[in-house]
Amino acid sequence: MLPQWIIEKKRNGDALTDDEIREFIQGFTRGTIPDYQMAALAMAIYFRGLSADETAALTEAMLRSGDVLDTASIAAPKIDKHSTGGIGDKVSLILAPLVACCGVAVPMISGRGLGITGGTLDKLESIPGYRTQLATAEFLHIVAACGCSIVGQTERLAPADRKLYALRDVTGTVPSIPLITASILSKKLAAGVDGLVLDVKCGRGAFMPTPETARELAHSLVHVGRQMGKQMTALITSMDQPLGRAVGNALEIVETVAALQGCGPDDLMEVTLALAERMLLLAGVARSAAEAGAMLARQLESGAAWRKFLDMVRLHGGDVATLVHPDRLPRARLQEPLPAPASGFVAAADAEHIGRACLLLGAGRTKTTDAVDHAVGVADLVKIGQPVAQGQPLAVLHANDERRLAAARAQLETAFRITPAAAPPPLPLIREEISL
Ligand code: URA
């Protein structure tokens, strides 16, 4: 069938066959179907949607557009976690070594930050020497040796997704549930995992701002993943305020180290442990949430998870002395507290505004080719519900440039709301579980 006939079929609201979807994606990946026809199909999908069967066929075609890792030599169950992206979200860095300590292999292919949401790879690259671009053989060797590895997507992993995502970004077709589902699952399942736990963020600083859209995406991911023979579960978690008290690459590594040493902020640990528990359950190494929780607590308390993180960083070439002495991590030249304008209670610490302040400081990127400044960001953030006295710092800005600092300070001021009376408690962090 000619590509234009497939576009017309979807434009008219008809279902596409597996063959039509596969041929279209193969042609697009090879370059025989031009970008304009792919963009037209993406727009038709944006308006007409795809059924679960069509989404599974699209995921399969994108997954098969490149290498699918052969992880059969790793005996342990292989489970990964994916977050749709949040502010201050350093969960992967704590969870991967923690879960690996419990006998589950975590081959994690992660991304870089774009816009206000931070990227796990940028955080790891603030550790001097840490290599995120590894050949497949070395990646699998590290997973076999220490149980976890966190690296970036290679050129050969789901190339159709990389090409299509760039096109969606400039054609207004990013916010489509079936396209997002195929994009996430094609990358994650190409790493040869048996199962996937999803953290679908919902709120001010999230890709999915409303509970309805977050639920719809979580359903689609779990349903399609199951249809492709994988074990799947999803949590919908709140992203109205940042996770933890630090946002920024090296600043989040400092908070990760504290968390692995048993001193992590409550909200960060709650989300990390909830997701880690689901990973142990999917892997079948724990039979109940209580058993999984007890296993994870033991690995944290004994220091085993912290030692596993050091092993993983060492195997990636990272300088572990900077983790043992976090004051040796990249550090910004200027540190400026933001004083509370009045006494009262923190009623809002808006994740989106805090994310934007970090972007202005240089911690993130507005286009994929931008460089990030690993040292800058915002630390010592107050949390919703916390009492504050006038003049007490609501956060400390870490900057390397006076002009950027001034712009970020103005942005950060808009993030907080202080009320004279205690505000109602924030919504639960773990809002819902979707396991179908
Ligand atoms: N993240 C992805 O990997 N793909 C999307 O389409 C959206 C978010």
Short mmCIF file of C-alpha atoms and ligand atoms in Angstrom, two decimals:
data_model
loop_
_atom_site.label_atom_id
_atom_site.label_comp_id
_atom_site.label_asym_id
_atom_site.label_seq_id
_atom_site.Cartn_x
_atom_site.Cartn_y
_atom_site.Cartn_z
CA MET A 1 0.00 0.00 0.00
CA LEU A 2 1.32 3.48 -0.83
CA PRO A 3 2.24 5.62 2.20
CA GLN A 4 -0.34 8.25 1.23
CA TRP A 5 -3.08 5.61 1.31
CA ILE A 6 -2.08 4.63 4.85
CA ILE A 7 -2.16 8.30 5.89
CA GLU A 8 -5.61 8.72 4.28
CA LYS A 9 -6.89 5.60 6.03
CA LYS A 10 -5.91 6.92 9.46
CA ARG A 11 -7.12 10.43 8.57
CA ASN A 12 -10.54 8.90 7.88
CA GLY A 13 -10.52 7.16 11.27
CA ASP A 14 -10.01 3.58 10.05
CA ALA A 15 -7.82 1.04 11.82
CA LEU A 16 -4.41 0.23 10.31
CA THR A 17 -3.16 -3.33 10.00
CA ASP A 18 0.05 -4.59 11.63
CA ASP A 19 1.67 -4.86 8.17
CA GLU A 20 0.75 -1.30 7.21
CA ILE A 21 2.21 0.06 10.45
CA ARG A 22 5.38 -2.06 10.16
CA GLU A 23 6.01 -1.10 6.52
CA PHE A 24 5.48 2.59 7.26
CA ILE A 25 7.94 2.58 10.20
CA GLN A 26 10.50 0.52 8.25
CA GLY A 27 10.29 2.95 5.33
CA PHE A 28 10.61 5.97 7.62
CA THR A 29 13.63 4.48 9.43
CA ARG A 30 15.37 3.65 6.13
CA GLY A 31 14.56 7.08 4.68
CA THR A 32 12.36 5.82 1.82
CA ILE A 33 9.32 7.43 3.48
CA PRO A 34 10.08 11.17 3.86
CA ASP A 35 9.61 13.18 7.05
CA TYR A 36 6.56 15.00 5.63
CA GLN A 37 4.62 11.77 5.22
CA MET A 38 5.59 10.56 8.70
CA ALA A 39 4.57 13.96 10.12
CA ALA A 40 1.20 13.70 8.34
CA LEU A 41 0.61 10.22 9.77
CA ALA A 42 1.62 11.42 13.26
CA MET A 43 -0.95 14.24 12.97
CA ALA A 44 -3.63 11.81 11.78
CA ILE A 45 -2.81 9.62 14.81
CA TYR A 46 -2.90 12.67 17.07
CA PHE A 47 -6.51 13.40 16.00
CA ARG A 48 -7.84 9.88 15.37
CA GLY A 49 -5.88 7.90 17.98
CA LEU A 50 -4.81 4.26 17.78
CA SER A 51 -6.43 1.17 19.30
CA ALA A 52 -4.41 -0.93 21.78
CA ASP A 53 -3.66 -3.41 18.97
CA GLU A 54 -2.45 -0.66 16.65
CA THR A 55 -0.35 0.88 19.46
CA ALA A 56 1.23 -2.52 20.16
CA ALA A 57 2.02 -2.92 16.43
CA LEU A 58 3.57 0.57 16.34
CA THR A 59 5.62 -0.21 19.48
CA GLU A 60 6.81 -3.51 18.01
CA ALA A 61 7.78 -1.86 14.71
CA MET A 62 9.72 0.90 16.50
CA LEU A 63 11.36 -1.61 18.85
CA ARG A 64 12.47 -3.74 15.86
CA SER A 65 13.81 -0.70 13.97
CA GLY A 66 17.18 -1.30 15.68
CA ASP A 67 18.95 -3.72 18.02
CA VAL A 68 17.06 -5.59 20.73
CA LEU A 69 19.51 -6.52 23.47
CA ASP A 70 19.99 -10.18 24.20
CA THR A 71 20.02 -10.38 27.99
CA ALA A 72 19.56 -14.17 28.17
CA SER A 73 23.04 -14.59 29.71
CA ILE A 74 21.89 -12.67 32.80
CA ALA A 75 20.13 -15.22 35.00
CA ALA A 76 18.38 -12.79 37.38
CA PRO A 77 14.95 -11.40 36.48
CA LYS A 78 15.43 -8.14 34.58
CA ILE A 79 13.13 -5.31 35.60
CA ASP A 80 13.40 -1.62 34.80
CA LYS A 81 11.60 1.53 35.92
CA HIS A 82 10.55 4.48 33.78
CA SER A 83 9.40 7.88 34.95
CA THR A 84 7.60 10.30 32.68
CA GLY A 85 9.85 12.99 34.16
CA GLY A 86 9.61 15.33 37.08
CA ILE A 87 11.45 18.08 38.93
CA GLY A 88 14.06 16.88 41.42
CA ASP A 89 13.37 13.28 40.37
CA LYS A 90 16.53 11.37 41.26
CA VAL A 91 14.64 8.15 42.06
CA SER A 92 16.45 6.00 39.43
CA LEU A 93 19.83 6.71 41.03
CA ILE A 94 18.71 5.35 44.40
CA LEU A 95 16.39 2.63 43.17
CA ALA A 96 18.68 0.88 40.65
CA PRO A 97 21.40 -0.12 43.18
CA LEU A 98 18.82 -0.77 45.90
CA VAL A 99 16.80 -3.18 43.76
CA ALA A 100 19.97 -4.81 42.39
CA CYS A 101 20.95 -5.65 46.01
CA CYS A 102 17.75 -7.75 46.22
CA GLY A 103 18.71 -10.04 43.30
CA VAL A 104 16.95 -8.20 40.46
CA ALA A 105 18.96 -7.06 37.42
CA VAL A 106 18.30 -3.44 36.38
CA PRO A 107 19.49 -2.67 32.83
CA MET A 108 18.42 0.96 32.66
CA ILE A 109 18.51 3.03 29.48
CA SER A 110 17.91 6.62 30.54
CA GLY A 111 17.50 10.01 28.96
CA ARG A 112 18.80 13.55 29.19
CA GLY A 113 16.82 16.47 30.52
CA LEU A 114 14.83 18.62 28.13
CA GLY A 115 12.84 21.69 29.14
CA ILE A 116 12.22 21.90 32.86
CA THR A 117 12.48 18.18 33.62
CA GLY A 118 15.94 16.93 34.57
CA GLY A 119 17.63 13.92 33.04
CA THR A 120 19.21 11.03 34.93
CA LEU A 121 22.20 11.02 32.54
CA ASP A 122 22.98 14.69 33.20
CA LYS A 123 22.94 14.00 36.92
CA LEU A 124 25.29 11.03 36.54
CA GLU A 125 27.62 13.03 34.29
CA SER A 126 28.18 15.50 37.11
CA ILE A 127 30.26 12.69 38.68
CA PRO A 128 33.69 13.23 37.04
CA GLY A 129 34.54 10.38 34.65
CA TYR A 130 31.12 8.64 34.63
CA ARG A 131 30.59 7.28 31.09
CA THR A 132 26.97 7.15 29.93
CA GLN A 133 27.63 6.03 26.33
CA LEU A 134 28.76 2.41 26.48
CA ALA A 135 28.92 -0.31 23.84
CA THR A 136 26.23 -2.96 24.37
CA ALA A 137 28.76 -5.60 25.47
CA GLU A 138 30.12 -3.37 28.25
CA PHE A 139 26.62 -2.39 29.39
CA LEU A 140 25.61 -6.05 29.71
CA HIS A 141 28.92 -6.88 31.39
CA ILE A 142 28.27 -4.25 34.08
CA VAL A 143 24.70 -5.49 34.65
CA ALA A 144 26.04 -9.03 35.02
CA ALA A 145 28.87 -7.89 37.33
CA CYS A 146 27.02 -5.62 39.73
CA GLY A 147 23.32 -6.01 38.93
CA CYS A 148 22.65 -2.53 37.54
CA SER A 149 23.85 -0.08 34.95
CA ILE A 150 22.43 3.29 33.90
CA VAL A 151 23.42 4.45 30.40
CA GLY A 152 22.12 6.47 27.47
CA GLN A 153 20.29 5.25 24.38
CA THR A 154 22.72 4.21 21.64
CA GLU A 155 22.30 5.09 17.96
CA ARG A 156 21.19 1.52 17.31
CA LEU A 157 18.48 1.26 19.96
CA ALA A 158 14.99 2.11 18.63
CA PRO A 159 16.28 4.53 15.94
CA ALA A 160 12.71 5.01 14.65
CA ASP A 161 11.80 6.56 17.99
CA ARG A 162 14.70 9.02 17.92
CA LYS A 163 13.75 10.14 14.39
CA LEU A 164 10.03 10.27 15.10
CA TYR A 165 10.40 12.08 18.44
CA ALA A 166 12.46 14.85 16.76
CA LEU A 167 9.72 15.20 14.14
CA ARG A 168 6.89 15.21 16.71
CA ASP A 169 8.72 17.89 18.66
CA VAL A 170 8.45 20.34 15.74
CA THR A 171 5.04 19.32 14.38
CA GLY A 172 2.83 19.66 17.47
CA THR A 173 2.35 15.90 17.84
CA VAL A 174 4.10 15.16 21.14
CA PRO A 175 0.99 15.03 23.40
CA SER A 176 -0.60 11.92 21.86
CA ILE A 177 -1.13 8.97 24.22
CA PRO A 178 -0.50 6.20 21.61
CA LEU A 179 2.60 7.98 20.25
CA ILE A 180 3.97 8.51 23.78
CA THR A 181 3.22 4.87 24.66
CA ALA A 182 5.07 3.51 21.61
CA SER A 183 7.95 5.92 22.16
CA ILE A 184 8.51 4.96 25.81
CA LEU A 185 7.95 1.23 25.42
CA SER A 186 10.02 0.81 22.25
CA LYS A 187 13.09 2.26 24.00
CA LYS A 188 12.59 0.49 27.30
CA LEU A 189 11.70 -2.94 25.92
CA ALA A 190 14.65 -2.86 23.47
CA ALA A 191 16.87 -3.27 26.55
CA GLY A 192 15.61 -6.85 26.88
CA VAL A 193 13.70 -6.54 30.17
CA ASP A 194 11.10 -8.97 31.54
CA GLY A 195 9.05 -6.25 33.15
CA LEU A 196 8.69 -2.54 33.69
CA VAL A 197 7.40 -0.38 36.55
CA LEU A 198 6.13 3.02 35.44
CA ASP A 199 6.07 6.23 37.42
CA VAL A 200 3.54 8.44 35.67
CA LYS A 201 3.92 11.89 37.18
CA CYS A 202 0.90 14.10 37.55
CA GLY A 203 0.74 17.77 38.51
CA ARG A 204 2.23 21.22 37.97
CA GLY A 205 5.73 20.06 37.01
CA ALA A 206 4.68 17.01 35.00
CA PHE A 207 4.21 16.10 31.38
CA MET A 208 0.65 14.98 32.26
CA PRO A 209 -0.83 17.84 34.30
CA THR A 210 -4.25 16.29 35.10
CA PRO A 211 -5.16 12.99 36.86
CA GLU A 212 -7.31 12.01 33.85
CA THR A 213 -4.49 12.26 31.29
CA ALA A 214 -2.00 10.60 33.69
CA ARG A 215 -4.46 7.71 34.19
CA GLU A 216 -5.04 7.39 30.45
CA LEU A 217 -1.28 7.22 29.75
CA ALA A 218 -0.69 4.73 32.60
CA HIS A 219 -3.48 2.47 31.30
CA SER A 220 -2.15 2.59 27.77
CA LEU A 221 1.44 1.78 28.86
CA VAL A 222 0.41 -1.13 31.10
CA HIS A 223 -2.07 -2.54 28.60
CA VAL A 224 0.25 -2.41 25.58
CA GLY A 225 3.26 -3.65 27.58
CA ARG A 226 1.22 -6.65 28.78
CA GLN A 227 0.04 -7.31 25.25
CA MET A 228 3.72 -7.52 24.30
CA GLY A 229 4.30 -10.18 26.94
CA LYS A 230 5.92 -8.03 29.62
CA GLN A 231 5.09 -7.73 33.31
CA MET A 232 3.84 -4.21 33.87
CA THR A 233 2.54 -2.00 36.63
CA ALA A 234 2.22 1.79 36.96
CA LEU A 235 2.00 4.24 39.82
CA ILE A 236 0.58 7.71 39.36
CA THR A 237 2.58 10.01 41.63
CA SER A 238 2.20 13.70 42.48
CA MET A 239 4.53 16.27 40.98
CA ASP A 240 3.12 19.51 42.37
CA GLN A 241 6.29 20.26 44.33
CA PRO A 242 9.79 18.92 43.53
CA LEU A 243 10.80 15.53 44.91
CA GLY A 244 13.27 16.05 47.73
CA ARG A 245 14.94 19.33 48.57
CA ALA A 246 17.38 19.75 45.68
CA VAL A 247 16.98 20.39 41.94
CA GLY A 248 20.07 20.53 39.73
CA ASN A 249 22.51 17.89 38.55
CA ALA A 250 25.36 17.73 41.10
CA LEU A 251 23.01 18.97 43.86
CA GLU A 252 20.81 15.93 43.18
CA ILE A 253 23.82 13.62 43.36
CA VAL A 254 24.55 15.03 46.83
CA GLU A 255 20.94 14.25 47.82
CA THR A 256 21.22 10.76 46.28
CA VAL A 257 24.29 10.03 48.40
CA ALA A 258 22.42 11.15 51.53
CA ALA A 259 19.45 8.95 50.56
CA LEU A 260 21.66 5.89 50.04
CA GLN A 261 23.25 6.57 53.42
CA GLY A 262 19.82 6.52 55.08
CA CYS A 263 19.21 10.28 55.30
CA GLY A 264 16.95 10.87 52.28
CA PRO A 265 14.00 13.29 52.43
CA ASP A 266 10.69 11.54 53.27
CA ASP A 267 8.90 12.25 49.96
CA LEU A 268 11.83 11.05 47.85
CA MET A 269 12.13 7.86 49.89
CA GLU A 270 8.37 7.20 49.78
CA VAL A 271 8.27 7.27 45.97
CA THR A 272 11.56 5.36 45.60
CA LEU A 273 10.49 2.58 47.97
CA ALA A 274 7.00 2.30 46.45
CA LEU A 275 8.46 1.81 42.96
CA ALA A 276 11.25 -0.49 44.20
CA GLU A 277 8.67 -2.64 46.01
CA ARG A 278 6.70 -3.08 42.77
CA MET A 279 9.92 -4.09 40.98
CA LEU A 280 10.60 -6.83 43.54
CA LEU A 281 7.01 -8.06 43.22
CA LEU A 282 7.13 -8.14 39.40
CA ALA A 283 10.47 -9.98 39.57
CA GLY A 284 8.96 -12.53 41.94
CA VAL A 285 11.72 -12.11 44.54
CA ALA A 286 9.14 -10.96 47.13
CA ARG A 287 5.64 -12.34 47.63
CA SER A 288 4.06 -9.35 49.35
CA ALA A 289 4.55 -5.61 49.63
CA ALA A 290 5.51 -6.08 53.29
CA GLU A 291 8.19 -8.63 52.44
CA ALA A 292 9.53 -6.38 49.64
CA GLY A 293 9.57 -3.37 51.98
CA ALA A 294 11.52 -5.30 54.63
CA MET A 295 14.08 -6.50 52.05
CA LEU A 296 14.64 -2.96 50.78
CA ALA A 297 14.94 -1.52 54.29
CA ARG A 298 17.65 -4.09 55.13
CA GLN A 299 19.69 -3.18 52.04
CA LEU A 300 19.52 0.52 52.89
CA GLU A 301 20.25 0.11 56.59
CA SER A 302 23.20 -2.25 56.09
CA GLY A 303 24.86 0.17 53.64
CA ALA A 304 24.68 -2.48 50.88
CA ALA A 305 22.74 -0.18 48.50
CA TRP A 306 25.27 2.63 49.00
CA ARG A 307 28.18 0.24 48.30
CA LYS A 308 26.35 -1.05 45.20
CA PHE A 309 26.00 2.53 43.91
CA LEU A 310 29.75 3.04 44.39
CA ASP A 311 30.43 -0.22 42.49
CA MET A 312 28.17 0.85 39.63
CA VAL A 313 29.79 4.30 39.38
CA ARG A 314 33.31 2.77 39.49
CA LEU A 315 32.45 0.33 36.69
CA HIS A 316 31.31 3.30 34.56
CA GLY A 317 34.64 5.07 35.14
CA GLY A 318 33.24 7.57 37.67
CA ASP A 319 35.41 9.05 40.43
CA VAL A 320 33.89 7.56 43.59
CA ALA A 321 36.02 9.86 45.79
CA THR A 322 33.60 12.66 44.80
CA LEU A 323 30.73 10.61 46.26
CA VAL A 324 32.55 9.78 49.48
CA HIS A 325 33.44 13.51 49.71
CA PRO A 326 30.51 15.25 47.94
CA ASP A 327 32.16 18.67 48.47
CA ARG A 328 34.44 17.58 45.56
CA LEU A 329 31.49 17.43 43.13
CA PRO A 330 31.05 20.43 40.79
CA ARG A 331 30.15 23.41 42.97
CA ALA A 332 28.70 26.75 41.86
CA ARG A 333 30.61 30.00 42.53
CA LEU A 334 27.61 31.89 43.98
CA GLN A 335 25.14 30.75 46.65
CA GLU A 336 22.24 33.02 47.50
CA PRO A 337 19.36 32.27 49.89
CA LEU A 338 15.83 33.36 48.95
CA PRO A 339 14.26 34.79 52.15
CA ALA A 340 10.60 34.16 53.06
CA PRO A 341 8.65 37.43 52.58
CA ALA A 342 6.45 36.71 55.64
CA SER A 343 6.00 34.26 58.49
CA GLY A 344 3.47 31.48 58.04
CA PHE A 345 3.16 28.10 56.36
CA VAL A 346 4.34 27.01 52.91
CA ALA A 347 1.16 26.55 50.85
CA ALA A 348 2.87 26.13 47.45
CA ALA A 349 6.38 25.31 46.21
CA ASP A 350 5.45 25.10 42.55
CA ALA A 351 7.49 22.46 40.71
CA GLU A 352 7.04 24.11 37.32
CA HIS A 353 8.34 27.50 38.51
CA ILE A 354 11.23 25.91 40.40
CA GLY A 355 12.10 23.89 37.28
CA ARG A 356 12.07 27.09 35.21
CA ALA A 357 14.37 28.84 37.70
CA CYS A 358 16.84 25.94 37.35
CA LEU A 359 16.61 26.17 33.56
CA LEU A 360 17.46 29.90 33.77
CA LEU A 361 20.49 29.04 35.94
CA GLY A 362 21.71 26.65 33.20
CA ALA A 363 20.89 23.32 34.89
CA GLY A 364 18.72 22.18 31.95
CA ARG A 365 18.46 22.67 28.21
CA THR A 366 15.90 24.16 25.85
CA LYS A 367 17.19 22.20 22.86
CA THR A 368 18.91 18.82 22.72
CA THR A 369 22.26 20.32 21.65
CA ASP A 370 22.55 22.72 24.66
CA ALA A 371 25.27 22.05 27.25
CA VAL A 372 24.23 21.93 30.92
CA ASP A 373 26.04 23.43 33.90
CA HIS A 374 26.30 20.54 36.35
CA ALA A 375 26.95 22.73 39.39
CA VAL A 376 23.93 25.06 39.37
CA GLY A 377 20.39 24.63 40.70
CA VAL A 378 18.30 25.15 43.80
CA ALA A 379 18.90 23.40 47.14
CA ASP A 380 17.50 23.40 50.68
CA LEU A 381 13.94 23.79 49.37
CA VAL A 382 11.14 24.10 51.92
CA LYS A 383 8.23 21.65 51.59
CA ILE A 384 4.48 22.31 51.48
CA GLY A 385 3.02 22.48 55.00
CA GLN A 386 6.30 23.53 56.61
CA PRO A 387 6.19 26.56 58.99
CA VAL A 388 8.59 29.39 58.09
CA ALA A 389 9.61 32.64 59.79
CA GLN A 390 9.98 35.89 57.84
CA GLY A 391 13.51 36.08 56.39
CA GLN A 392 14.15 32.34 56.72
CA PRO A 393 15.48 30.86 53.44
CA LEU A 394 12.84 29.17 51.27
CA ALA A 395 15.67 27.80 49.10
CA VAL A 396 19.29 28.52 48.20
CA LEU A 397 20.14 29.37 44.59
CA HIS A 398 23.46 27.97 43.29
CA ALA A 399 24.69 29.99 40.30
CA ASN A 400 27.77 30.63 38.21
CA ASP A 401 26.65 33.85 36.56
CA GLU A 402 25.21 37.03 38.15
CA ARG A 403 22.75 37.77 35.30
CA ARG A 404 21.37 34.25 35.33
CA LEU A 405 21.15 34.41 39.12
CA ALA A 406 19.02 37.58 39.00
CA ALA A 407 16.64 36.08 36.40
CA ALA A 408 16.36 32.81 38.32
CA ARG A 409 15.72 34.61 41.62
CA ALA A 410 12.81 36.55 40.06
CA GLN A 411 11.39 33.27 38.71
CA LEU A 412 11.89 31.40 41.98
CA GLU A 413 10.04 34.10 43.96
CA THR A 414 6.89 33.21 42.00
CA ALA A 415 7.09 29.55 43.08
CA PHE A 416 6.22 29.98 46.75
CA ARG A 417 3.01 30.94 48.53
CA ILE A 418 3.06 31.52 52.27
CA THR A 419 -0.26 31.57 54.18
CA PRO A 420 -0.81 32.74 57.76
CA ALA A 421 -2.68 29.55 58.74
CA ALA A 422 -1.56 25.97 58.15
CA ALA A 423 -2.55 24.91 54.63
CA PRO A 424 -4.44 21.66 54.05
CA PRO A 425 -2.02 18.73 53.73
CA PRO A 426 -0.78 18.10 50.18
CA LEU A 427 -2.41 15.33 48.13
CA PRO A 428 -1.00 11.84 48.72
CA LEU A 429 2.24 11.29 46.84
CA ILE A 430 1.22 7.88 45.53
CA ARG A 431 -2.13 8.68 43.99
CA GLU A 432 -3.08 5.48 42.26
CA GLU A 433 -1.78 2.11 41.09
CA ILE A 434 -2.69 0.83 37.65
CA SER A 435 -1.96 -2.85 37.21
CA LEU A 436 -5.17 -3.77 35.27
N1 URA B 1 9.01 10.50 26.71
C1 URA B 1 9.33 9.70 25.67
O1 URA B 1 10.29 8.94 25.74
N2 URA B 1 8.58 9.78 24.56
C2 URA B 1 7.52 10.59 24.44
O2 URA B 1 6.87 10.58 23.42
C3 URA B 1 7.20 11.43 25.53
C4 URA B 1 7.97 11.36 26.67
#
